């Protein structure tokens, strides 16, 4: 039976610490980042890819024709917001790609670990039939499955 091994890699602790530090530096460099509640997300007007041109054109129009807008319209804030969103989108795309790669890698590693654990557990259960120390460990491991019972074949 072929064993699954979706990923085989090592990571130096110093590298992991350095990467985590850099992620935290990114948070510090972007102190205005916020976390919205589910309700705030739900109520917010969304800007999708098709809206980028709309917002950009409207911002240009607001700047070219300020007399067409109310005096209290925040043209400078609108411009500042459109510049910031253009700067943040590439960072967002890059961080999404990194997050997706991390998620997929953790999923693959988790799958490898579970399959390896399942195989080792089956061998340990065999060993527990003749070794009291192995039996104690198998009993401890079995607590994870307590109350699950055997699956019924349909």
PDB file of C-alpha atoms in Angstrom:
ATOM      1  CA  UNK A   1       0.000   0.000   0.000  1.00  0.00           C
ATOM      2  CA  UNK A   2       1.441   3.346  -1.051  1.00  0.00           C
ATOM      3  CA  UNK A   3       1.724   5.855   1.731  1.00  0.00           C
ATOM      4  CA  UNK A   4       0.519   9.393   1.294  1.00  0.00           C
ATOM      5  CA  UNK A   5       3.155  12.088   1.582  1.00  0.00           C
ATOM      6  CA  UNK A   6       1.742  15.305   0.166  1.00  0.00           C
ATOM      7  CA  UNK A   7       4.464  17.447   1.683  1.00  0.00           C
ATOM      8  CA  UNK A   8       7.916  16.763   3.062  1.00  0.00           C
ATOM      9  CA  UNK A   9       9.648  19.824   4.428  1.00  0.00           C
ATOM     10  CA  UNK A  10      11.298  21.289   7.477  1.00  0.00           C
ATOM     11  CA  UNK A  11      11.238  24.830   8.804  1.00  0.00           C
ATOM     12  CA  UNK A  12      13.931  26.260  11.013  1.00  0.00           C
ATOM     13  CA  UNK A  13      12.521  27.809  14.191  1.00  0.00           C
ATOM     14  CA  UNK A  14      14.472  30.979  13.467  1.00  0.00           C
ATOM     15  CA  UNK A  15      12.801  31.263  10.036  1.00  0.00           C
ATOM     16  CA  UNK A  16       9.332  30.680  11.515  1.00  0.00           C
ATOM     17  CA  UNK A  17      10.020  33.346  14.147  1.00  0.00           C
ATOM     18  CA  UNK A  18      11.322  35.756  11.495  1.00  0.00           C
ATOM     19  CA  UNK A  19       8.257  35.264   9.266  1.00  0.00           C
ATOM     20  CA  UNK A  20       5.908  35.780  12.199  1.00  0.00           C
ATOM     21  CA  UNK A  21       7.807  38.940  13.152  1.00  0.00           C
ATOM     22  CA  UNK A  22       7.438  40.245   9.589  1.00  0.00           C
ATOM     23  CA  UNK A  23       3.694  39.569   9.625  1.00  0.00           C
ATOM     24  CA  UNK A  24       3.460  41.507  12.883  1.00  0.00           C
ATOM     25  CA  UNK A  25       5.557  44.306  11.345  1.00  0.00           C
ATOM     26  CA  UNK A  26       3.011  44.501   8.526  1.00  0.00           C
ATOM     27  CA  UNK A  27       0.240  44.984  11.088  1.00  0.00           C
ATOM     28  CA  UNK A  28       2.253  47.755  12.755  1.00  0.00           C
ATOM     29  CA  UNK A  29       2.970  49.396   9.377  1.00  0.00           C
ATOM     30  CA  UNK A  30      -0.774  49.450   8.627  1.00  0.00           C
ATOM     31  CA  UNK A  31      -2.200  50.728  11.938  1.00  0.00           C
ATOM     32  CA  UNK A  32      -5.508  51.716  10.336  1.00  0.00           C
ATOM     33  CA  UNK A  33      -6.474  48.107   9.532  1.00  0.00           C
ATOM     34  CA  UNK A  34      -9.758  47.189  11.159  1.00  0.00           C
ATOM     35  CA  UNK A  35     -11.920  44.187  11.925  1.00  0.00           C
ATOM     36  CA  UNK A  36     -15.589  44.654  11.166  1.00  0.00           C
ATOM     37  CA  UNK A  37     -18.331  42.716  12.881  1.00  0.00           C
ATOM     38  CA  UNK A  38     -20.509  40.374  10.810  1.00  0.00           C
ATOM     39  CA  UNK A  39     -23.277  42.940  11.023  1.00  0.00           C
ATOM     40  CA  UNK A  40     -20.995  45.751   9.838  1.00  0.00           C
ATOM     41  CA  UNK A  41     -19.831  43.579   6.930  1.00  0.00           C
ATOM     42  CA  UNK A  42     -23.392  42.721   6.014  1.00  0.00           C
ATOM     43  CA  UNK A  43     -24.542  46.351   6.044  1.00  0.00           C
ATOM     44  CA  UNK A  44     -21.542  47.769   4.147  1.00  0.00           C
ATOM     45  CA  UNK A  45     -21.813  48.683   0.484  1.00  0.00           C
ATOM     46  CA  UNK A  46     -19.379  46.414  -1.342  1.00  0.00           C
ATOM     47  CA  UNK A  47     -16.768  47.445  -3.900  1.00  0.00           C
ATOM     48  CA  UNK A  48     -16.060  44.627  -6.304  1.00  0.00           C
ATOM     49  CA  UNK A  49     -13.718  44.525  -9.296  1.00  0.00           C
ATOM     50  CA  UNK A  50     -16.328  46.138 -11.565  1.00  0.00           C
ATOM     51  CA  UNK A  51     -16.704  49.044  -9.138  1.00  0.00           C
ATOM     52  CA  UNK A  52     -13.060  50.121  -9.276  1.00  0.00           C
ATOM     53  CA  UNK A  53     -13.514  52.089 -12.503  1.00  0.00           C
ATOM     54  CA  UNK A  54     -16.798  53.572 -11.236  1.00  0.00           C
ATOM     55  CA  UNK A  55     -15.135  54.856  -8.062  1.00  0.00           C
ATOM     56  CA  UNK A  56     -12.091  56.132  -9.949  1.00  0.00           C
ATOM     57  CA  UNK A  57     -14.141  57.960 -12.579  1.00  0.00           C
ATOM     58  CA  UNK A  58     -16.427  59.447  -9.946  1.00  0.00           C
ATOM     59  CA  UNK A  59     -13.472  60.631  -7.884  1.00  0.00           C
ATOM     60  CA  UNK A  60     -11.986  62.319 -10.972  1.00  0.00           C
ATOM     61  CA  UNK A  61     -15.352  63.919 -11.687  1.00  0.00           C
ATOM     62  CA  UNK A  62     -15.656  65.182  -8.126  1.00  0.00           C
ATOM     63  CA  UNK A  63     -12.234  66.775  -8.407  1.00  0.00           C
ATOM     64  CA  UNK A  64     -12.943  68.317 -11.834  1.00  0.00           C
ATOM     65  CA  UNK A  65     -16.414  69.591 -10.965  1.00  0.00           C
ATOM     66  CA  UNK A  66     -16.383  70.460  -7.252  1.00  0.00           C
ATOM     67  CA  UNK A  67     -19.097  73.087  -7.761  1.00  0.00           C
ATOM     68  CA  UNK A  68     -21.507  70.279  -8.724  1.00  0.00           C
ATOM     69  CA  UNK A  69     -21.187  68.774  -5.249  1.00  0.00           C
ATOM     70  CA  UNK A  70     -22.403  70.100  -1.905  1.00  0.00           C
ATOM     71  CA  UNK A  71     -19.878  72.377  -0.169  1.00  0.00           C
ATOM     72  CA  UNK A  72     -19.452  69.914   2.676  1.00  0.00           C
ATOM     73  CA  UNK A  73     -18.639  66.964   0.364  1.00  0.00           C
ATOM     74  CA  UNK A  74     -15.224  65.616   1.481  1.00  0.00           C
ATOM     75  CA  UNK A  75     -13.388  65.675  -1.878  1.00  0.00           C
ATOM     76  CA  UNK A  76      -9.960  65.434  -0.223  1.00  0.00           C
ATOM     77  CA  UNK A  77     -11.064  62.446   1.885  1.00  0.00           C
ATOM     78  CA  UNK A  78     -12.579  60.781  -1.203  1.00  0.00           C
ATOM     79  CA  UNK A  79      -9.268  61.187  -3.043  1.00  0.00           C
ATOM     80  CA  UNK A  80      -7.292  59.925  -0.048  1.00  0.00           C
ATOM     81  CA  UNK A  81      -9.585  56.865   0.181  1.00  0.00           C
ATOM     82  CA  UNK A  82      -9.255  56.021  -3.525  1.00  0.00           C
ATOM     83  CA  UNK A  83      -5.451  56.307  -3.364  1.00  0.00           C
ATOM     84  CA  UNK A  84      -5.351  54.055  -0.295  1.00  0.00           C
ATOM     85  CA  UNK A  85      -7.571  51.377  -1.791  1.00  0.00           C
ATOM     86  CA  UNK A  86      -5.391  51.287  -4.922  1.00  0.00           C
ATOM     87  CA  UNK A  87      -2.347  50.802  -2.677  1.00  0.00           C
ATOM     88  CA  UNK A  88      -3.981  48.142  -0.515  1.00  0.00           C
ATOM     89  CA  UNK A  89      -5.375  45.931  -3.303  1.00  0.00           C
ATOM     90  CA  UNK A  90      -1.976  44.510  -4.393  1.00  0.00           C
ATOM     91  CA  UNK A  91      -1.083  43.861  -0.732  1.00  0.00           C
ATOM     92  CA  UNK A  92      -4.466  42.183  -0.264  1.00  0.00           C
ATOM     93  CA  UNK A  93      -3.992  39.940  -3.316  1.00  0.00           C
ATOM     94  CA  UNK A  94      -0.481  38.948  -2.207  1.00  0.00           C
ATOM     95  CA  UNK A  95      -1.620  38.235   1.363  1.00  0.00           C
ATOM     96  CA  UNK A  96      -4.592  36.208   0.083  1.00  0.00           C
ATOM     97  CA  UNK A  97      -2.244  34.112  -2.055  1.00  0.00           C
ATOM     98  CA  UNK A  98      -0.008  33.564   0.976  1.00  0.00           C
ATOM     99  CA  UNK A  99      -2.989  32.686   3.181  1.00  0.00           C
ATOM    100  CA  UNK A 100      -4.327  30.243   0.596  1.00  0.00           C
ATOM    101  CA  UNK A 101      -0.916  28.582   0.292  1.00  0.00           C
ATOM    102  CA  UNK A 102      -0.664  28.342   4.101  1.00  0.00           C
ATOM    103  CA  UNK A 103      -4.188  26.874   4.306  1.00  0.00           C
ATOM    104  CA  UNK A 104      -3.477  24.305   1.591  1.00  0.00           C
ATOM    105  CA  UNK A 105      -0.123  23.368   3.114  1.00  0.00           C
ATOM    106  CA  UNK A 106      -1.655  22.941   6.577  1.00  0.00           C
ATOM    107  CA  UNK A 107      -4.484  20.877   5.061  1.00  0.00           C
ATOM    108  CA  UNK A 108      -1.983  18.637   3.248  1.00  0.00           C
ATOM    109  CA  UNK A 109       0.191  18.298   6.360  1.00  0.00           C
ATOM    110  CA  UNK A 110      -2.846  17.545   8.495  1.00  0.00           C
ATOM    111  CA  UNK A 111      -3.933  14.866   6.047  1.00  0.00           C
ATOM    112  CA  UNK A 112      -0.434  13.337   6.043  1.00  0.00           C
ATOM    113  CA  UNK A 113      -0.334  13.408   9.857  1.00  0.00           C
ATOM    114  CA  UNK A 114      -3.783  11.818  10.231  1.00  0.00           C
ATOM    115  CA  UNK A 115      -3.007   9.016   7.758  1.00  0.00           C
ATOM    116  CA  UNK A 116       0.345   8.372   9.449  1.00  0.00           C
ATOM    117  CA  UNK A 117      -1.324   8.397  12.868  1.00  0.00           C
ATOM    118  CA  UNK A 118      -4.049   6.006  11.682  1.00  0.00           C
ATOM    119  CA  UNK A 119      -1.446   3.575  10.372  1.00  0.00           C
ATOM    120  CA  UNK A 120       0.717   3.830  13.503  1.00  0.00           C
ATOM    121  CA  UNK A 121      -2.377   3.403  15.706  1.00  0.00           C
ATOM    122  CA  UNK A 122      -3.358   0.205  13.913  1.00  0.00           C
ATOM    123  CA  UNK A 123       0.155  -1.210  14.497  1.00  0.00           C
ATOM    124  CA  UNK A 124       0.120  -0.070  18.126  1.00  0.00           C
ATOM    125  CA  UNK A 125      -3.223  -1.832  18.663  1.00  0.00           C
ATOM    126  CA  UNK A 126      -1.617  -5.052  17.400  1.00  0.00           C
ATOM    127  CA  UNK A 127       1.355  -4.530  19.714  1.00  0.00           C
ATOM    128  CA  UNK A 128      -0.996  -3.873  22.649  1.00  0.00           C
ATOM    129  CA  UNK A 129      -2.206  -7.480  22.473  1.00  0.00           C
ATOM    130  CA  UNK A 130       1.170  -8.668  23.753  1.00  0.00           C
ATOM    131  CA  UNK A 131       2.735  -5.600  25.416  1.00  0.00           C
ATOM    132  CA  UNK A 132       1.197  -4.014  28.532  1.00  0.00           C
ATOM    133  CA  UNK A 133       3.027  -0.719  27.985  1.00  0.00           C
ATOM    134  CA  UNK A 134       1.692  -0.475  24.433  1.00  0.00           C
ATOM    135  CA  UNK A 135      -1.779  -1.328  25.762  1.00  0.00           C
ATOM    136  CA  UNK A 136      -1.660   1.591  28.198  1.00  0.00           C
ATOM    137  CA  UNK A 137      -0.722   3.949  25.386  1.00  0.00           C
ATOM    138  CA  UNK A 138      -3.397   2.519  23.055  1.00  0.00           C
ATOM    139  CA  UNK A 139      -5.996   2.950  25.807  1.00  0.00           C
ATOM    140  CA  UNK A 140      -4.907   6.578  26.175  1.00  0.00           C
ATOM    141  CA  UNK A 141      -5.102   7.144  22.406  1.00  0.00           C
ATOM    142  CA  UNK A 142      -8.500   5.413  22.263  1.00  0.00           C
ATOM    143  CA  UNK A 143      -9.959   8.165  24.471  1.00  0.00           C
ATOM    144  CA  UNK A 144      -9.948  10.389  21.386  1.00  0.00           C
ATOM    145  CA  UNK A 145     -12.488   8.062  19.751  1.00  0.00           C
ATOM    146  CA  UNK A 146     -14.602   7.448  22.854  1.00  0.00           C
ATOM    147  CA  UNK A 147     -18.314   7.635  22.098  1.00  0.00           C
ATOM    148  CA  UNK A 148     -17.881   7.587  18.315  1.00  0.00           C
ATOM    149  CA  UNK A 149     -18.609   3.903  17.845  1.00  0.00           C
ATOM    150  CA  UNK A 150     -18.018   2.054  14.647  1.00  0.00           C
ATOM    151  CA  UNK A 151     -19.466   3.494  11.478  1.00  0.00           C
ATOM    152  CA  UNK A 152     -22.306   1.509   9.990  1.00  0.00           C
ATOM    153  CA  UNK A 153     -21.923   0.324   6.419  1.00  0.00           C
ATOM    154  CA  UNK A 154     -24.892   1.146   4.260  1.00  0.00           C
TER     155      UNK A 154
END
